[in-house]
């Protein structure tokens, strides 16, 4: 197993978000983590890269327990993990090219020419060739997401974590982003975890889907399996029927 | 229902807990920044840019304030002396007051607004738009990338700006004395040199250095700990300016007690 969260608990103040969250992500797959807004999907994702520390439980990346790592070791792990933020989180004082090159500048021994070549390659992969000199403010929402994805994959990471990659996008751009996610897996062989509440996206991009409910993983299975499940809560969510999910009534 | 005394005690308790938590967060950030100081490769290349933004770009406002302070000091000194004290003491008062007090303090307060607010707003916006998290995911230490260059730049550049302000304030007082008080340059210089001690400049520099450290550290703290979107950024910016201004005044008294 390449990514593993075991019995993770996390609370913010008196609000318990994760209550024994356990999930394993297999090498080479894209797993969609679905769940209602505020259920803790992004919180779970941030644990994988060490942006949040669990109150209890363990997070393992490539056989290394995140809590045991020194800061320099954590940065080594992070070089293997790309993170695509919900609102792209591009550095607005930098050009797109400088944004994409940021992670590359942390790799020892990379020359400026190699960095520029990798920036061009990453932008080509997300269908943004020639956007190096533009600023984030000059991009549309979909272009920002793609630039954020280019930044995440520039270091050729083994894993890419997507935090709601299609939220707020029009249907066409959503499909473009979903296809890019699939392309990342096929062309770069990345293992992906995508947090989403968009079921169309989840069906399109994911090999497996996990549903987070009440702080725990309620269901894990393939897109075909989740569509056949008899679990009322899961069915209620994927079919948009609140009457099946108790707390929405 | 709780009685007023219980409610007041509860509110006091909450405020004390919040204050202690804030101190703890500030301490944790200070430790992180101190540790990040070792990461010279990250902050070293950003230092020149911050020195220009915090120092060089602050020179116009600092000199504007110093110019008018020098003019007013000369006129008020002349008005106060009213023939009872020799007029060359105008030079003494302008020099001493600019160097020991008004140069560093007024510059510090002005830069608490300009620099402190700028840092808090910039880092606060980066926090609420997840740009600081993005730095982390790209294997950068945010303290090394954002805090250390700003704090070092402020600590190094405030004294430079204050020395310029001291000088311009004195020059403004001298020109005012020449054209509005009918004093000669010799008289003004005589007064200026009368009680001048090299320690005065050191005192001014020590204060300026501590103000630079304070304004940038407070701005970084409030920016880094911002929560709550645009409203949170506004709140952090206001707090950074208010707290930095208060600490400057406390430090001003502290240095006077300790060093004079």
Short mmCIF file of N, CA and C in Angstrom, two decimals, chain A residues 23-189:
data_model
loop_
_atom_site.label_atom_id
_atom_site.label_comp_id
_atom_site.label_asym_id
_atom_site.label_seq_id
_atom_site.Cartn_x
_atom_site.Cartn_y
_atom_site.Cartn_z
N UNK A 23 -8.13 4.50 5.55
CA UNK A 23 -8.21 4.40 4.09
C UNK A 23 -6.85 3.98 3.54
N UNK A 24 -6.87 3.10 2.56
CA UNK A 24 -5.64 2.70 1.89
C UNK A 24 -5.79 3.00 0.40
N UNK A 25 -4.76 3.59 -0.17
CA UNK A 25 -4.78 3.91 -1.59
C UNK A 25 -3.73 3.06 -2.28
N UNK A 26 -4.14 2.33 -3.31
CA UNK A 26 -3.22 1.41 -3.98
C UNK A 26 -2.36 2.15 -5.00
N UNK A 27 -1.17 1.62 -5.20
CA UNK A 27 -0.25 2.25 -6.13
C UNK A 27 -0.84 2.25 -7.55
N UNK A 28 -0.78 3.41 -8.20
CA UNK A 28 -1.21 3.51 -9.59
C UNK A 28 -2.69 3.78 -9.78
N UNK A 29 -3.47 3.77 -8.71
CA UNK A 29 -4.91 4.01 -8.88
C UNK A 29 -5.26 5.47 -8.60
N UNK A 30 -6.43 5.87 -9.08
CA UNK A 30 -7.00 7.15 -8.66
C UNK A 30 -8.22 6.85 -7.82
N UNK A 31 -8.19 7.35 -6.59
CA UNK A 31 -9.29 7.11 -5.68
C UNK A 31 -10.04 8.42 -5.45
N UNK A 32 -11.34 8.39 -5.64
CA UNK A 32 -12.15 9.58 -5.36
C UNK A 32 -12.70 9.46 -3.95
N UNK A 33 -12.48 10.51 -3.17
CA UNK A 33 -13.03 10.55 -1.81
C UNK A 33 -14.23 11.48 -1.84
N UNK A 34 -15.41 10.88 -1.66
CA UNK A 34 -16.63 11.68 -1.75
C UNK A 34 -17.24 11.85 -0.35
N UNK A 35 -18.16 12.77 -0.24
CA UNK A 35 -18.83 13.01 1.03
C UNK A 35 -19.46 14.38 1.02
N UNK A 36 -20.34 14.60 1.94
CA UNK A 36 -21.05 15.89 1.99
C UNK A 36 -20.08 17.02 2.31
N UNK A 37 -20.48 18.24 1.97
CA UNK A 37 -19.67 19.41 2.31
C UNK A 37 -19.49 19.47 3.82
N UNK A 38 -18.25 19.73 4.25
CA UNK A 38 -17.97 19.82 5.68
C UNK A 38 -17.79 18.49 6.36
N UNK A 39 -17.76 17.40 5.57
CA UNK A 39 -17.63 16.07 6.20
C UNK A 39 -16.19 15.75 6.58
N UNK A 40 -15.23 16.54 6.09
CA UNK A 40 -13.84 16.31 6.48
C UNK A 40 -12.97 15.73 5.38
N UNK A 41 -13.42 15.78 4.13
CA UNK A 41 -12.64 15.20 3.02
C UNK A 41 -11.29 15.92 2.87
N UNK A 42 -11.35 17.26 2.81
CA UNK A 42 -10.11 18.03 2.65
C UNK A 42 -9.21 17.89 3.87
N UNK A 43 -9.84 17.77 5.03
CA UNK A 43 -9.06 17.57 6.27
C UNK A 43 -8.27 16.25 6.17
N UNK A 44 -8.94 15.21 5.68
CA UNK A 44 -8.25 13.92 5.51
C UNK A 44 -7.10 14.06 4.52
N UNK A 45 -7.35 14.77 3.43
CA UNK A 45 -6.32 14.93 2.39
C UNK A 45 -5.10 15.66 2.94
N UNK A 46 -5.37 16.69 3.75
CA UNK A 46 -4.25 17.49 4.28
C UNK A 46 -3.39 16.68 5.27
N UNK A 47 -3.96 15.65 5.85
CA UNK A 47 -3.16 14.79 6.72
C UNK A 47 -2.10 14.02 5.93
N UNK A 48 -2.43 13.68 4.68
CA UNK A 48 -1.50 12.86 3.90
C UNK A 48 -0.19 13.59 3.66
N UNK A 49 -0.29 14.90 3.46
CA UNK A 49 0.92 15.68 3.13
C UNK A 49 1.49 16.40 4.35
N UNK A 50 0.89 16.14 5.50
CA UNK A 50 1.43 16.70 6.73
C UNK A 50 1.05 18.15 6.99
N UNK A 51 0.05 18.66 6.25
CA UNK A 51 -0.42 20.03 6.54
C UNK A 51 -1.21 20.05 7.83
N UNK A 52 -1.80 18.91 8.16
CA UNK A 52 -2.48 18.76 9.45
C UNK A 52 -1.93 17.51 10.13
N UNK A 53 -1.84 17.55 11.43
CA UNK A 53 -1.38 16.39 12.20
C UNK A 53 -2.59 15.76 12.90
N UNK A 54 -2.69 14.44 12.87
CA UNK A 54 -3.84 13.82 13.54
C UNK A 54 -3.76 13.93 15.06
N UNK A 55 -4.93 14.05 15.71
CA UNK A 55 -4.95 14.01 17.17
C UNK A 55 -4.63 12.59 17.65
N UNK A 56 -5.06 11.63 16.86
CA UNK A 56 -4.74 10.22 17.13
C UNK A 56 -4.75 9.49 15.80
N UNK A 57 -4.08 8.35 15.75
CA UNK A 57 -4.03 7.59 14.51
C UNK A 57 -2.72 7.83 13.75
N UNK A 58 -2.59 7.17 12.61
CA UNK A 58 -1.33 7.20 11.88
C UNK A 58 -1.56 7.48 10.40
N UNK A 59 -0.58 8.18 9.81
CA UNK A 59 -0.60 8.43 8.37
C UNK A 59 0.71 7.91 7.81
N UNK A 60 0.61 7.05 6.80
CA UNK A 60 1.80 6.44 6.20
C UNK A 60 1.87 6.81 4.72
N UNK A 61 3.04 7.27 4.29
CA UNK A 61 3.27 7.54 2.87
C UNK A 61 4.52 6.77 2.47
N UNK A 62 4.38 5.88 1.51
CA UNK A 62 5.52 5.08 1.04
C UNK A 62 6.22 4.35 2.19
N UNK A 63 5.47 3.85 3.11
CA UNK A 63 6.06 3.09 4.21
C UNK A 63 6.68 3.95 5.29
N UNK A 64 6.52 5.28 5.21
CA UNK A 64 7.09 6.15 6.24
C UNK A 64 5.95 6.81 7.01
N UNK A 65 6.05 6.72 8.33
CA UNK A 65 5.01 7.31 9.16
C UNK A 65 5.28 8.81 9.29
N UNK A 66 4.30 9.62 8.86
CA UNK A 66 4.50 11.07 8.77
C UNK A 66 4.89 11.67 10.13
N UNK A 67 4.28 11.17 11.19
CA UNK A 67 4.53 11.75 12.52
C UNK A 67 5.97 11.53 12.97
N UNK A 68 6.66 10.53 12.41
CA UNK A 68 8.03 10.24 12.83
C UNK A 68 9.08 11.07 12.10
N UNK A 69 8.65 11.79 11.07
CA UNK A 69 9.63 12.41 10.18
C UNK A 69 10.15 13.74 10.73
N UNK A 70 11.46 13.96 10.56
CA UNK A 70 12.04 15.28 10.79
C UNK A 70 11.53 16.19 9.69
N UNK A 71 11.70 17.50 9.89
CA UNK A 71 11.21 18.45 8.89
C UNK A 71 11.82 18.19 7.51
N UNK A 72 13.13 17.94 7.48
CA UNK A 72 13.81 17.72 6.19
C UNK A 72 13.29 16.44 5.52
N UNK A 73 12.98 15.44 6.35
CA UNK A 73 12.45 14.19 5.80
C UNK A 73 11.02 14.39 5.27
N UNK A 74 10.28 15.23 5.99
CA UNK A 74 8.91 15.53 5.53
C UNK A 74 8.96 16.22 4.17
N UNK A 75 9.94 17.12 3.99
CA UNK A 75 10.08 17.80 2.70
C UNK A 75 10.44 16.82 1.59
N UNK A 76 11.24 15.79 1.94
CA UNK A 76 11.56 14.75 0.95
C UNK A 76 10.28 14.05 0.49
N UNK A 77 9.44 13.72 1.47
CA UNK A 77 8.17 13.07 1.15
C UNK A 77 7.32 13.99 0.27
N UNK A 78 7.30 15.28 0.65
CA UNK A 78 6.46 16.22 -0.10
C UNK A 78 6.91 16.39 -1.54
N UNK A 79 8.20 16.20 -1.80
CA UNK A 79 8.66 16.31 -3.19
C UNK A 79 8.06 15.20 -4.05
N UNK A 80 7.58 14.16 -3.41
CA UNK A 80 6.95 13.05 -4.14
C UNK A 80 5.43 13.16 -4.17
N UNK A 81 4.92 14.23 -3.58
CA UNK A 81 3.47 14.38 -3.51
C UNK A 81 3.07 15.76 -4.07
N UNK A 82 2.31 15.76 -5.13
CA UNK A 82 1.80 17.03 -5.66
C UNK A 82 0.43 17.29 -5.06
N UNK A 83 0.10 18.56 -4.83
CA UNK A 83 -1.17 18.90 -4.20
C UNK A 83 -1.86 19.95 -5.06
N UNK A 84 -3.07 19.62 -5.51
CA UNK A 84 -3.85 20.57 -6.31
C UNK A 84 -4.92 21.16 -5.41
N UNK A 85 -4.82 22.47 -5.18
CA UNK A 85 -5.72 23.13 -4.23
C UNK A 85 -7.07 23.44 -4.87
N UNK A 86 -8.09 23.52 -4.01
CA UNK A 86 -9.46 23.77 -4.48
C UNK A 86 -9.55 25.04 -5.32
N UNK A 87 -8.91 26.11 -4.84
CA UNK A 87 -8.95 27.37 -5.59
C UNK A 87 -7.57 27.67 -6.18
N UNK A 88 -6.84 26.62 -6.49
CA UNK A 88 -5.54 26.67 -7.17
C UNK A 88 -4.40 27.16 -6.28
N UNK A 89 -4.67 28.17 -5.41
CA UNK A 89 -3.64 28.70 -4.50
C UNK A 89 -2.36 29.07 -5.25
N UNK A 90 -2.53 29.67 -6.42
CA UNK A 90 -1.35 30.15 -7.16
C UNK A 90 -0.79 31.38 -6.44
N UNK A 91 0.52 31.54 -6.49
CA UNK A 91 1.13 32.73 -5.88
C UNK A 91 0.84 33.91 -6.80
N UNK A 92 0.00 34.84 -6.33
CA UNK A 92 -0.50 35.85 -7.26
C UNK A 92 0.52 36.91 -7.64
N UNK A 93 1.65 36.95 -6.91
CA UNK A 93 2.68 37.92 -7.27
C UNK A 93 3.66 37.35 -8.30
N UNK A 94 3.45 36.09 -8.67
CA UNK A 94 4.36 35.43 -9.62
C UNK A 94 3.63 35.08 -10.90
N UNK A 95 4.41 34.93 -11.98
CA UNK A 95 3.82 34.48 -13.24
C UNK A 95 3.49 32.99 -13.13
N UNK A 96 2.75 32.51 -14.10
CA UNK A 96 2.41 31.08 -14.12
C UNK A 96 3.70 30.25 -14.19
N UNK A 97 4.63 30.69 -15.03
CA UNK A 97 5.90 29.96 -15.16
C UNK A 97 6.65 29.90 -13.85
N UNK A 98 6.68 31.02 -13.12
CA UNK A 98 7.38 31.04 -11.82
C UNK A 98 6.66 30.15 -10.82
N UNK A 99 5.32 30.15 -10.86
CA UNK A 99 4.55 29.27 -9.99
C UNK A 99 4.91 27.81 -10.23
N UNK A 100 4.90 27.44 -11.51
CA UNK A 100 5.15 26.03 -11.85
C UNK A 100 6.58 25.63 -11.49
N UNK A 101 7.50 26.61 -11.58
CA UNK A 101 8.91 26.30 -11.29
C UNK A 101 9.26 26.28 -9.82
N UNK A 102 8.32 26.71 -8.95
CA UNK A 102 8.65 26.83 -7.52
C UNK A 102 9.15 25.53 -6.90
N UNK A 103 8.41 24.45 -7.13
CA UNK A 103 8.80 23.17 -6.55
C UNK A 103 10.11 22.65 -7.13
N UNK A 104 10.34 22.96 -8.41
CA UNK A 104 11.55 22.47 -9.08
C UNK A 104 12.81 23.09 -8.48
N UNK A 105 12.65 24.32 -7.97
CA UNK A 105 13.82 25.01 -7.40
C UNK A 105 14.26 24.39 -6.08
N UNK A 106 13.45 23.49 -5.54
CA UNK A 106 13.84 22.80 -4.30
C UNK A 106 14.57 21.49 -4.60
N UNK A 107 14.67 21.16 -5.88
CA UNK A 107 15.35 19.90 -6.23
C UNK A 107 16.83 20.21 -6.45
N UNK A 108 17.69 19.63 -5.63
CA UNK A 108 19.12 19.94 -5.75
C UNK A 108 19.66 19.54 -7.12
N UNK A 109 20.50 20.40 -7.68
CA UNK A 109 21.21 20.07 -8.91
C UNK A 109 20.46 20.36 -10.20
N UNK A 110 19.26 20.91 -10.11
CA UNK A 110 18.52 21.22 -11.33
C UNK A 110 18.96 22.56 -11.89
N UNK A 111 19.36 22.57 -13.15
CA UNK A 111 19.82 23.84 -13.74
C UNK A 111 18.60 24.68 -14.14
N UNK A 112 18.86 25.97 -14.41
CA UNK A 112 17.78 26.87 -14.82
C UNK A 112 17.16 26.40 -16.13
N UNK A 113 18.02 25.91 -17.05
CA UNK A 113 17.50 25.44 -18.35
C UNK A 113 16.58 24.24 -18.15
N UNK A 114 16.99 23.33 -17.26
CA UNK A 114 16.15 22.14 -16.98
C UNK A 114 14.82 22.56 -16.35
N UNK A 115 14.90 23.55 -15.46
CA UNK A 115 13.67 24.02 -14.81
C UNK A 115 12.72 24.60 -15.85
N UNK A 116 13.27 25.42 -16.74
CA UNK A 116 12.41 26.05 -17.76
C UNK A 116 11.80 25.00 -18.69
N UNK A 117 12.60 24.00 -19.03
CA UNK A 117 12.10 22.93 -19.91
C UNK A 117 10.97 22.16 -19.21
N UNK A 118 11.16 21.88 -17.91
CA UNK A 118 10.15 21.14 -17.15
C UNK A 118 8.87 21.99 -17.00
N UNK A 119 9.05 23.31 -16.84
CA UNK A 119 7.89 24.20 -16.74
C UNK A 119 7.09 24.12 -18.04
N UNK A 120 7.80 24.22 -19.17
CA UNK A 120 7.11 24.17 -20.49
C UNK A 120 6.39 22.82 -20.66
N UNK A 121 7.09 21.75 -20.27
CA UNK A 121 6.52 20.39 -20.41
C UNK A 121 5.25 20.27 -19.55
N UNK A 122 5.30 20.78 -18.33
CA UNK A 122 4.14 20.67 -17.42
C UNK A 122 2.97 21.47 -17.95
N UNK A 123 3.25 22.65 -18.48
CA UNK A 123 2.16 23.47 -19.03
C UNK A 123 1.57 22.84 -20.29
N UNK A 124 2.44 22.19 -21.07
CA UNK A 124 1.93 21.47 -22.26
C UNK A 124 0.98 20.35 -21.83
N UNK A 125 1.37 19.63 -20.77
CA UNK A 125 0.57 18.50 -20.31
C UNK A 125 -0.83 18.91 -19.87
N UNK A 126 -0.95 20.14 -19.36
CA UNK A 126 -2.28 20.60 -18.92
C UNK A 126 -2.92 21.52 -19.97
N UNK A 127 -2.39 21.45 -21.18
CA UNK A 127 -2.93 22.25 -22.30
C UNK A 127 -2.89 23.75 -22.04
N UNK A 128 -1.79 24.21 -21.44
CA UNK A 128 -1.59 25.66 -21.27
C UNK A 128 -0.23 26.08 -21.86
N UNK A 129 0.10 25.65 -23.07
CA UNK A 129 1.42 26.03 -23.61
C UNK A 129 1.46 27.53 -23.85
N UNK A 130 2.61 28.13 -23.56
CA UNK A 130 2.77 29.56 -23.81
C UNK A 130 2.18 30.46 -22.73
N UNK A 131 1.73 29.88 -21.62
CA UNK A 131 1.14 30.69 -20.54
C UNK A 131 2.17 31.10 -19.49
N UNK A 132 3.45 30.83 -19.75
CA UNK A 132 4.48 31.06 -18.72
C UNK A 132 4.48 32.47 -18.16
N UNK A 133 4.27 33.46 -19.04
CA UNK A 133 4.45 34.85 -18.60
C UNK A 133 3.16 35.52 -18.12
N UNK A 134 2.08 34.76 -18.09
CA UNK A 134 0.83 35.37 -17.60
C UNK A 134 0.78 35.31 -16.07
N UNK A 135 0.02 36.24 -15.52
CA UNK A 135 -0.18 36.24 -14.07
C UNK A 135 -1.51 35.56 -13.74
N UNK A 136 -1.63 34.97 -12.53
CA UNK A 136 -2.87 34.27 -12.17
C UNK A 136 -4.12 35.12 -12.37
N UNK A 137 -4.02 36.43 -12.14
CA UNK A 137 -5.19 37.30 -12.29
C UNK A 137 -5.69 37.34 -13.73
N UNK A 138 -4.83 36.94 -14.67
CA UNK A 138 -5.21 36.99 -16.09
C UNK A 138 -5.82 35.67 -16.57
N UNK A 139 -5.97 34.70 -15.64
CA UNK A 139 -6.47 33.38 -16.04
C UNK A 139 -7.94 33.20 -15.64
N UNK A 140 -8.64 32.35 -16.39
CA UNK A 140 -10.01 31.98 -16.00
C UNK A 140 -9.93 30.94 -14.88
N UNK A 141 -11.08 30.61 -14.29
CA UNK A 141 -11.10 29.63 -13.21
C UNK A 141 -10.52 28.29 -13.63
N UNK A 142 -10.92 27.82 -14.82
CA UNK A 142 -10.42 26.53 -15.31
C UNK A 142 -8.93 26.57 -15.59
N UNK A 143 -8.47 27.70 -16.15
CA UNK A 143 -7.03 27.82 -16.43
C UNK A 143 -6.22 27.84 -15.14
N UNK A 144 -6.78 28.49 -14.11
CA UNK A 144 -6.08 28.50 -12.81
C UNK A 144 -5.93 27.08 -12.27
N UNK A 145 -7.03 26.31 -12.38
CA UNK A 145 -6.97 24.92 -11.89
C UNK A 145 -5.90 24.15 -12.65
N UNK A 146 -5.85 24.36 -13.97
CA UNK A 146 -4.86 23.64 -14.77
C UNK A 146 -3.44 24.09 -14.43
N UNK A 147 -3.28 25.40 -14.19
CA UNK A 147 -1.95 25.89 -13.80
C UNK A 147 -1.55 25.29 -12.45
N UNK A 148 -2.54 25.18 -11.54
CA UNK A 148 -2.27 24.56 -10.24
C UNK A 148 -1.87 23.10 -10.40
N UNK A 149 -2.52 22.43 -11.36
CA UNK A 149 -2.18 21.02 -11.63
C UNK A 149 -0.77 20.93 -12.23
N UNK A 150 -0.45 21.88 -13.14
CA UNK A 150 0.90 21.89 -13.73
C UNK A 150 1.96 22.05 -12.64
N UNK A 151 1.67 22.94 -11.67
CA UNK A 151 2.62 23.14 -10.57
C UNK A 151 2.77 21.86 -9.74
N UNK A 152 1.64 21.17 -9.55
CA UNK A 152 1.68 19.95 -8.72
C UNK A 152 2.46 18.83 -9.40
N UNK A 153 2.40 18.76 -10.73
CA UNK A 153 3.04 17.61 -11.42
C UNK A 153 4.44 17.94 -11.92
N UNK A 154 4.86 19.21 -11.79
CA UNK A 154 6.14 19.62 -12.37
C UNK A 154 7.31 18.82 -11.82
N UNK A 155 7.23 18.44 -10.56
CA UNK A 155 8.35 17.71 -9.96
C UNK A 155 8.28 16.21 -10.25
N UNK A 156 7.35 15.81 -11.13
CA UNK A 156 7.11 14.40 -11.43
C UNK A 156 6.85 13.60 -10.16
N UNK A 157 5.84 14.01 -9.40
CA UNK A 157 5.58 13.31 -8.12
C UNK A 157 4.98 11.92 -8.36
N UNK A 158 5.16 11.11 -7.36
CA UNK A 158 4.58 9.76 -7.43
C UNK A 158 3.07 9.82 -7.12
N UNK A 159 2.70 10.78 -6.28
CA UNK A 159 1.29 10.92 -5.88
C UNK A 159 0.81 12.33 -6.19
N UNK A 160 -0.45 12.43 -6.57
CA UNK A 160 -1.07 13.75 -6.69
C UNK A 160 -2.38 13.74 -5.90
N UNK A 161 -2.52 14.75 -5.04
CA UNK A 161 -3.74 14.89 -4.24
C UNK A 161 -4.55 16.04 -4.81
N UNK A 162 -5.79 15.79 -5.16
CA UNK A 162 -6.65 16.81 -5.77
C UNK A 162 -7.72 17.21 -4.77
N UNK A 163 -7.75 18.48 -4.41
CA UNK A 163 -8.77 18.96 -3.47
C UNK A 163 -9.88 19.64 -4.28
N UNK A 164 -10.97 18.94 -4.45
CA UNK A 164 -12.11 19.44 -5.22
C UNK A 164 -11.67 20.08 -6.54
N UNK A 165 -11.12 19.28 -7.44
CA UNK A 165 -10.54 19.87 -8.66
C UNK A 165 -11.57 20.46 -9.61
N UNK A 166 -12.84 20.04 -9.49
CA UNK A 166 -13.81 20.52 -10.48
C UNK A 166 -14.88 21.43 -9.88
N UNK A 167 -14.75 21.73 -8.60
CA UNK A 167 -15.76 22.58 -7.95
C UNK A 167 -15.80 23.97 -8.59
N UNK A 168 -16.98 24.42 -8.89
CA UNK A 168 -17.15 25.78 -9.42
C UNK A 168 -16.86 25.92 -10.90
N UNK A 169 -16.64 24.82 -11.59
CA UNK A 169 -16.33 24.91 -13.02
C UNK A 169 -17.56 24.56 -13.86
N UNK A 170 -17.58 25.07 -15.08
CA UNK A 170 -18.67 24.72 -15.99
C UNK A 170 -18.50 23.27 -16.45
N UNK A 171 -19.56 22.64 -16.98
CA UNK A 171 -19.50 21.21 -17.31
C UNK A 171 -18.37 20.85 -18.29
N UNK A 172 -18.12 21.73 -19.27
CA UNK A 172 -17.06 21.43 -20.24
C UNK A 172 -15.70 21.43 -19.57
N UNK A 173 -15.44 22.46 -18.76
CA UNK A 173 -14.14 22.55 -18.09
C UNK A 173 -13.97 21.41 -17.09
N UNK A 174 -15.08 21.01 -16.46
CA UNK A 174 -15.03 19.86 -15.54
C UNK A 174 -14.52 18.63 -16.27
N UNK A 175 -15.08 18.41 -17.46
CA UNK A 175 -14.67 17.23 -18.23
C UNK A 175 -13.19 17.32 -18.61
N UNK A 176 -12.75 18.55 -18.96
CA UNK A 176 -11.34 18.74 -19.31
C UNK A 176 -10.45 18.37 -18.12
N UNK A 177 -10.84 18.85 -16.93
CA UNK A 177 -10.03 18.57 -15.73
C UNK A 177 -10.05 17.07 -15.42
N UNK A 178 -11.22 16.44 -15.55
CA UNK A 178 -11.30 14.99 -15.31
C UNK A 178 -10.38 14.23 -16.26
N UNK A 179 -10.39 14.66 -17.53
CA UNK A 179 -9.52 13.97 -18.51
C UNK A 179 -8.04 14.17 -18.17
N UNK A 180 -7.73 15.38 -17.67
CA UNK A 180 -6.33 15.63 -17.27
C UNK A 180 -5.94 14.71 -16.12
N UNK A 181 -6.87 14.53 -15.19
CA UNK A 181 -6.60 13.64 -14.05
C UNK A 181 -6.32 12.23 -14.56
N UNK A 182 -7.12 11.80 -15.50
CA UNK A 182 -6.91 10.46 -16.08
C UNK A 182 -5.57 10.42 -16.82
N UNK A 183 -5.26 11.53 -17.53
CA UNK A 183 -3.99 11.58 -18.27
C UNK A 183 -2.79 11.51 -17.31
N UNK A 184 -2.91 12.12 -16.15
CA UNK A 184 -1.83 12.07 -15.17
C UNK A 184 -1.52 10.63 -14.78
N UNK A 185 -2.60 9.84 -14.63
CA UNK A 185 -2.42 8.45 -14.25
C UNK A 185 -1.80 7.66 -15.40
N UNK A 186 -2.32 7.88 -16.61
CA UNK A 186 -1.87 7.08 -17.74
C UNK A 186 -0.47 7.47 -18.22
N UNK A 187 -0.21 8.79 -18.30
CA UNK A 187 1.06 9.22 -18.88
C UNK A 187 2.17 9.34 -17.84
N UNK A 188 1.83 9.75 -16.63
CA UNK A 188 2.86 9.94 -15.60
C UNK A 188 2.81 8.84 -14.54
N UNK A 189 1.82 7.95 -14.65
CA UNK A 189 1.68 6.83 -13.72
C UNK A 189 1.56 7.29 -12.26
#
